[in-house]
Structure formats: C-alpha cells, structure tokens
Amino acid sequence: MSTQRRPLIAGNWKMNGLREIAMPLAGELATKMNNAAPTSFDMLVCPPATMIDAVVDVAYESNLAVGGQDCHMAESGAHTGDISAQMLQDLGCSYAIVGHSERRADHGEMDDVVRAKAEAAQAAGLIAIVCVGETEAERDKGITIDVVAAQIAGSVPPASTSENTVVAYEPVWAIGTGRTPTSDEVQEVHAMMRTKVTEILGADEADKIRLLYGGSVKPSNAVELMGLADVDGALVGGASLSHDDFWQIAESCP
Ligand code: PEP
C-alpha cells in the first residue's frame, strides 16, 4: 500500500442488527477510535437505514464515519421506499456504498444505474464506494479481469476524484462464504483496477484513489490482504458485526 493512500476499513452491516445490538457496537468503535487517535486508518460503518440517525449520534465527535448501504440516483421524487444521497448527507453520512453485488443481484442494478448512483452520491458531497466483482462462474471461465475491468469502465463516473470515490473489489463468490482468492489473485485484480482507473481518471488521481478488498475478510487473513501493494483497506460484512474482529482487521493495516 502506498503511503499516500490512507487505508479505509468499512463495515457493511447489511440488513442486520436492531438498536439494542447496533448501538453498543457503534459506541465501542467510536470509543476505540477516540482512544486510539491518531489512527493510521479511516473507519466507516454502514448500518441499515433505520439506524443511521442513531449511529451518527453515537459517532458524534469521534472519527468513526457513517455511511449508507445504497442511495437512489435521483435527489427526490416518487420513489417509494428509496433514500436519496442528499438524505444520507442530511443525516450526517459521509459515504454511500453503491453497486454492492447484493444490490446488483437482488435489484437488477446494472453498471449504468450504479454509475448514476455514484454520481448522485458525489453530487451530494458523499464519498461513493463503487463495488465490482466477478461471480464464481466468471472466475471459473477465466474472465475475472475482463469482467471487473468492464464493471469499472461502466460504474465509475468519469469525473470521479480520489476525494469523492473509493472502488471496492468484492468477488461475489467470496462474500459471506469464508473463501477468499489467493493474495496473488487479489493483487492481480487490484493492479488491473489501478490501471483501469488510470485510463478513466488519469495517473495522479489513480495513484491516490483507495481500492478496497471485500469478501470474507477476517482477523486471520487481514494482515496478508491489507499488506498487498494495491489494497488500501477492506469492505467487511460479517466480521464488522463484532467490534473486536472489526477492530483487529483495522489494526492489520500496515
Ligand atoms: C460484503 O458484503 O461486502 C462482504 C464483504 O461480506 P463478508 O465480509 O461477510 O464476506
């Protein structure tokens, strides 16, 4: 990892947790962030939308950032059940995940929708975390690099900067399965991602942009994954629901 890229450890709580469990979890992390300041990493939690407000309160005056797990591409309008990027920003969020594979699979979100959502997040002053990653069938066919390169070309807005965008590589088959690619495979994809981002944003921005790895990151594999040259942090699902595991992952950053 380059010294000019500050690692980001992001927790995606998905549709998990009620206030009784989530509030102490956020509180522990906010306290740890304060006690450990200055940390060598940024830390973010993305709770379910129902708890963003309360988690923002708990994280108040700490360095724990809060984000949304998705946002709509429009600022407002007749979109029942959806949440705009502006609404997330209004609640106190600083990030929004877009294009998570569960959104792509469950809601049929294609690259053009993901790009529009990323643009909406950026326009609202949020940092968009754009997720990409191949399915198991695509890896088995040997087309991982092509698939991820095409997703980046289609999902990352051309006007993105390293300040308002993070890209997360999450092999779909590694999410929640306990399986991960080898370190060489992760680094191969991340190196390609930086090359691809260079084509879109230019060398200066591509050098500074953070590329996260996600998919079964846990304390036991974090040191190796976070030590890879083009890995600048992690997007963590299951292990982000334990403050001890999540903190250990964060402390694995070089
Ligand atoms: C995720 O959903 O973004 C994720 C990486 O999940 P997990 O860490 O549980 O594999």
Short mmCIF file of C-alpha atoms and ligand atoms in Angstrom, two decimals:
data_model
loop_
_atom_site.label_atom_id
_atom_site.label_comp_id
_atom_site.label_asym_id
_atom_site.label_seq_id
_atom_site.Cartn_x
_atom_site.Cartn_y
_atom_site.Cartn_z
CA MET A 1 0.00 0.00 0.00
CA SER A 2 1.26 3.42 -0.90
CA THR A 3 1.99 5.81 1.95
CA GLN A 4 -0.09 8.47 0.19
CA ARG A 5 -3.26 6.36 0.47
CA ARG A 6 -4.77 6.22 3.94
CA PRO A 7 -6.46 2.83 4.42
CA LEU A 8 -10.22 2.73 4.82
CA ILE A 9 -11.82 -0.03 6.87
CA ALA A 10 -15.53 -0.04 6.05
CA GLY A 11 -18.16 -2.18 7.74
CA ASN A 12 -21.29 -3.12 5.83
CA TRP A 13 -23.84 -4.27 8.39
CA LYS A 14 -26.33 -5.17 5.63
CA MET A 15 -29.83 -5.96 6.94
CA ASN A 16 -28.55 -6.93 10.38
CA GLY A 17 -28.96 -5.57 13.85
CA LEU A 18 -31.60 -3.89 15.89
CA ARG A 19 -30.84 -0.86 18.02
CA GLU A 20 -30.15 -2.98 21.10
CA ILE A 21 -27.13 -4.60 19.42
CA ALA A 22 -26.12 -1.94 16.95
CA MET A 23 -25.84 0.98 19.33
CA PRO A 24 -23.28 -0.68 21.65
CA LEU A 25 -21.36 -1.88 18.57
CA ALA A 26 -21.13 1.64 17.17
CA GLY A 27 -20.37 3.02 20.64
CA GLU A 28 -17.45 0.60 21.14
CA LEU A 29 -15.97 1.55 17.78
CA ALA A 30 -16.39 5.29 18.37
CA THR A 31 -14.67 4.96 21.75
CA LYS A 32 -11.87 2.87 20.28
CA MET A 33 -11.35 5.41 17.51
CA ASN A 34 -11.09 8.20 20.09
CA ASN A 35 -8.78 6.30 22.39
CA ALA A 36 -6.51 5.21 19.55
CA ALA A 37 -6.35 8.63 17.86
CA PRO A 38 -4.49 9.37 15.72
CA THR A 39 -5.10 6.10 13.89
CA SER A 40 -3.33 5.07 10.71
CA PHE A 41 -6.66 4.21 9.06
CA ASP A 42 -10.11 5.67 8.47
CA MET A 43 -13.04 3.68 9.84
CA LEU A 44 -16.59 3.64 8.48
CA VAL A 45 -19.76 1.78 9.42
CA CYS A 46 -22.76 1.47 7.11
CA PRO A 47 -25.76 0.50 9.24
CA PRO A 48 -29.23 -0.31 7.96
CA ALA A 49 -31.02 2.92 7.03
CA THR A 50 -33.25 2.63 10.09
CA MET A 51 -30.29 3.14 12.39
CA ILE A 52 -28.19 5.71 10.56
CA ASP A 53 -29.56 8.60 12.60
CA ALA A 54 -28.86 6.90 15.93
CA VAL A 55 -25.40 5.70 14.85
CA VAL A 56 -24.49 9.22 13.70
CA ASP A 57 -25.41 10.42 17.22
CA VAL A 58 -23.25 7.75 18.82
CA ALA A 59 -20.33 8.56 16.50
CA TYR A 60 -20.64 12.30 17.12
CA GLU A 61 -17.26 13.90 17.86
CA SER A 62 -15.42 10.67 17.11
CA ASN A 63 -13.51 9.78 13.97
CA LEU A 64 -15.93 6.98 13.18
CA ALA A 65 -17.61 7.80 9.85
CA VAL A 66 -21.11 6.66 8.96
CA GLY A 67 -22.42 5.76 5.52
CA GLY A 68 -25.43 4.41 3.66
CA GLN A 69 -25.54 0.97 2.04
CA ASP A 70 -27.17 2.35 -1.10
CA CYS A 71 -28.74 5.54 -2.43
CA HIS A 72 -31.18 6.44 -5.17
CA MET A 73 -29.88 8.18 -8.27
CA ALA A 74 -32.47 10.98 -8.03
CA GLU A 75 -32.43 13.80 -5.50
CA SER A 76 -36.11 13.39 -4.63
CA GLY A 77 -39.37 12.23 -6.18
CA ALA A 78 -41.85 9.40 -6.42
CA HIS A 79 -39.60 6.51 -5.39
CA THR A 80 -41.37 4.77 -2.54
CA GLY A 81 -39.02 3.20 -0.04
CA ASP A 82 -35.86 4.69 -1.54
CA ILE A 83 -33.40 7.07 0.05
CA SER A 84 -31.51 9.80 -1.80
CA ALA A 85 -27.85 10.62 -1.38
CA GLN A 86 -28.87 14.07 -0.20
CA MET A 87 -30.95 12.47 2.57
CA LEU A 88 -27.94 10.42 3.68
CA GLN A 89 -25.82 13.55 3.72
CA ASP A 90 -28.53 15.36 5.67
CA LEU A 91 -28.44 12.60 8.30
CA GLY A 92 -24.70 13.03 8.78
CA CYS A 93 -23.36 10.35 6.45
CA SER A 94 -20.13 10.90 4.61
CA TYR A 95 -20.10 7.78 2.40
CA ALA A 96 -22.54 5.69 0.34
CA ILE A 97 -21.91 2.17 -0.94
CA VAL A 98 -23.20 1.74 -4.50
CA GLY A 99 -23.33 -1.33 -6.71
CA HIS A 100 -22.88 -3.92 -3.97
CA SER A 101 -23.29 -7.35 -5.58
CA GLU A 102 -26.38 -7.98 -3.44
CA ARG A 103 -27.98 -4.84 -4.94
CA ARG A 104 -26.84 -5.86 -8.42
CA ALA A 105 -28.31 -9.37 -7.94
CA ASP A 106 -31.41 -8.65 -5.82
CA HIS A 107 -32.45 -5.42 -7.56
CA GLY A 108 -31.09 -5.94 -11.06
CA GLU A 109 -28.78 -2.93 -10.84
CA MET A 110 -26.55 -2.72 -13.89
CA ASP A 111 -23.42 -0.62 -14.36
CA ASP A 112 -25.29 2.42 -15.72
CA VAL A 113 -27.51 2.53 -12.63
CA VAL A 114 -24.51 2.09 -10.36
CA ARG A 115 -22.71 4.94 -12.13
CA ALA A 116 -25.77 7.21 -11.78
CA LYS A 117 -25.96 6.38 -8.07
CA ALA A 118 -22.25 7.11 -7.65
CA GLU A 119 -22.76 10.46 -9.39
CA ALA A 120 -25.69 11.24 -7.09
CA ALA A 121 -23.57 10.40 -4.04
CA GLN A 122 -20.72 12.59 -5.26
CA ALA A 123 -23.10 15.47 -6.07
CA ALA A 124 -24.47 15.27 -2.52
CA GLY A 125 -20.97 15.62 -1.10
CA LEU A 126 -20.59 11.94 -0.18
CA ILE A 127 -17.76 9.59 -0.99
CA ALA A 128 -19.10 6.84 -3.27
CA ILE A 129 -17.81 3.33 -2.62
CA VAL A 130 -18.31 1.67 -6.01
CA CYS A 131 -18.38 -2.14 -5.76
CA VAL A 132 -17.28 -4.51 -8.52
CA GLY A 133 -16.51 -8.22 -8.63
CA GLU A 134 -16.89 -11.40 -10.63
CA THR A 135 -19.18 -14.37 -9.96
CA GLU A 136 -17.78 -17.83 -9.38
CA ALA A 137 -18.82 -18.90 -12.89
CA GLU A 138 -16.94 -15.93 -14.36
CA ARG A 139 -13.81 -16.79 -12.37
CA ASP A 140 -14.05 -20.42 -13.44
CA LYS A 141 -14.26 -19.28 -17.07
CA GLY A 142 -11.07 -17.25 -16.61
CA ILE A 143 -12.72 -13.92 -17.40
CA THR A 144 -12.34 -12.20 -14.00
CA ILE A 145 -10.06 -9.45 -15.29
CA ASP A 146 -12.34 -8.65 -18.24
CA VAL A 147 -15.48 -8.64 -16.08
CA VAL A 148 -14.04 -6.38 -13.42
CA ALA A 149 -12.46 -4.05 -15.99
CA ALA A 150 -15.82 -3.69 -17.74
CA GLN A 151 -17.61 -3.02 -14.44
CA ILE A 152 -15.12 -0.29 -13.60
CA ALA A 153 -15.49 1.29 -17.04
CA GLY A 154 -19.28 1.21 -16.69
CA SER A 155 -19.71 2.05 -13.00
CA VAL A 156 -17.05 4.60 -12.07
CA PRO A 157 -18.13 8.10 -13.15
CA PRO A 158 -15.54 9.67 -15.46
CA ALA A 159 -15.46 12.86 -13.38
CA SER A 160 -14.63 10.99 -10.15
CA THR A 161 -11.72 12.02 -7.98
CA SER A 162 -9.75 10.25 -5.30
CA GLU A 163 -11.50 12.53 -2.80
CA ASN A 164 -15.05 11.51 -3.68
CA THR A 165 -14.63 7.90 -4.81
CA VAL A 166 -13.39 4.57 -3.47
CA VAL A 167 -13.55 1.36 -5.52
CA ALA A 168 -14.14 -1.97 -3.77
CA TYR A 169 -13.28 -5.31 -5.37
CA GLU A 170 -15.59 -7.95 -3.96
CA PRO A 171 -15.56 -11.33 -5.70
CA VAL A 172 -19.20 -12.40 -5.39
CA TRP A 173 -18.23 -15.98 -4.52
CA ALA A 174 -16.11 -14.77 -1.59
CA ILE A 175 -18.86 -12.74 0.08
CA GLY A 176 -20.07 -14.42 3.24
CA THR A 177 -18.59 -17.79 2.24
CA GLY A 178 -15.34 -17.89 4.20
CA ARG A 179 -13.49 -18.34 0.89
CA THR A 180 -11.06 -15.77 -0.49
CA PRO A 181 -8.92 -15.52 -3.61
CA THR A 182 -5.21 -16.05 -3.03
CA SER A 183 -3.18 -12.95 -2.28
CA ASP A 184 -1.65 -13.13 -5.76
CA GLU A 185 -5.12 -13.23 -7.30
CA VAL A 186 -6.28 -10.24 -5.24
CA GLN A 187 -3.18 -8.23 -6.13
CA GLU A 188 -3.55 -9.14 -9.82
CA VAL A 189 -7.10 -7.74 -9.89
CA HIS A 190 -6.20 -4.67 -7.85
CA ALA A 191 -3.22 -3.85 -10.09
CA MET A 192 -5.51 -4.09 -13.12
CA MET A 193 -8.08 -1.90 -11.32
CA ARG A 194 -5.49 0.81 -10.79
CA THR A 195 -4.51 0.64 -14.45
CA LYS A 196 -8.16 0.86 -15.48
CA VAL A 197 -8.81 3.76 -13.13
CA THR A 198 -5.74 5.47 -14.57
CA GLU A 199 -7.37 5.33 -18.01
CA ILE A 200 -10.52 6.96 -16.63
CA LEU A 201 -9.20 9.47 -14.08
CA GLY A 202 -5.57 9.97 -15.05
CA ALA A 203 -2.42 8.89 -13.26
CA ASP A 204 -2.47 11.42 -10.40
CA GLU A 205 -5.96 10.53 -9.21
CA ALA A 206 -5.47 6.80 -9.81
CA ASP A 207 -2.37 6.88 -7.65
CA LYS A 208 -4.34 8.42 -4.79
CA ILE A 209 -7.65 6.55 -5.08
CA ARG A 210 -8.34 3.88 -2.48
CA LEU A 211 -9.05 0.36 -3.73
CA LEU A 212 -10.65 -1.86 -1.08
CA TYR A 213 -10.83 -5.62 -1.00
CA GLY A 214 -14.02 -7.25 0.32
CA GLY A 215 -15.10 -10.86 0.70
CA SER A 216 -14.65 -12.92 3.88
CA VAL A 217 -12.08 -10.56 5.40
CA LYS A 218 -11.43 -11.60 8.99
CA PRO A 219 -8.73 -11.06 11.59
CA SER A 220 -6.88 -14.21 10.47
CA ASN A 221 -6.42 -13.10 6.84
CA ALA A 222 -6.41 -9.31 7.22
CA VAL A 223 -2.67 -8.79 7.74
CA GLU A 224 -1.86 -10.56 4.48
CA LEU A 225 -4.62 -8.90 2.47
CA MET A 226 -4.02 -5.39 3.85
CA GLY A 227 -0.31 -5.75 3.12
CA LEU A 228 -0.81 -6.12 -0.64
CA ALA A 229 0.61 -3.32 -2.77
CA ASP A 230 -2.68 -2.14 -4.31
CA VAL A 231 -5.05 -2.94 -1.45
CA ASP A 232 -5.91 0.21 0.51
CA GLY A 233 -8.37 -1.16 3.03
CA ALA A 234 -11.31 -3.51 3.34
CA LEU A 235 -15.05 -3.64 2.90
CA VAL A 236 -16.17 -6.03 5.61
CA GLY A 237 -19.56 -7.69 6.02
CA GLY A 238 -19.93 -10.42 8.65
CA ALA A 239 -16.83 -9.57 10.68
CA SER A 240 -17.93 -5.93 11.01
CA LEU A 241 -20.71 -7.09 13.35
CA SER A 242 -18.13 -7.90 16.02
CA HIS A 243 -16.30 -4.84 17.32
CA ASP A 244 -13.30 -6.96 18.34
CA ASP A 245 -12.96 -8.61 14.93
CA PHE A 246 -13.56 -5.36 13.07
CA TRP A 247 -11.02 -3.54 15.19
CA GLN A 248 -8.43 -6.30 14.71
CA ILE A 249 -8.95 -6.03 10.95
CA ALA A 250 -8.39 -2.28 11.13
CA GLU A 251 -5.24 -2.76 13.18
CA SER A 252 -3.92 -5.10 10.49
CA CYS A 253 -3.35 -2.12 8.19
CA PRO A 254 0.34 -1.54 7.68
C1 PEP B 1 -19.80 -7.63 1.88
O1 PEP B 1 -20.96 -7.96 1.92
O2 PEP B 1 -19.49 -6.54 1.39
C2 PEP B 1 -18.82 -8.55 2.41
C3 PEP B 1 -17.58 -8.40 2.05
O3 PEP B 1 -19.28 -9.55 3.24
P1 PEP B 1 -18.36 -10.60 4.05
O4 PEP B 1 -17.23 -9.84 4.70
O5 PEP B 1 -19.30 -11.18 5.07
O6 PEP B 1 -17.87 -11.59 3.09
#
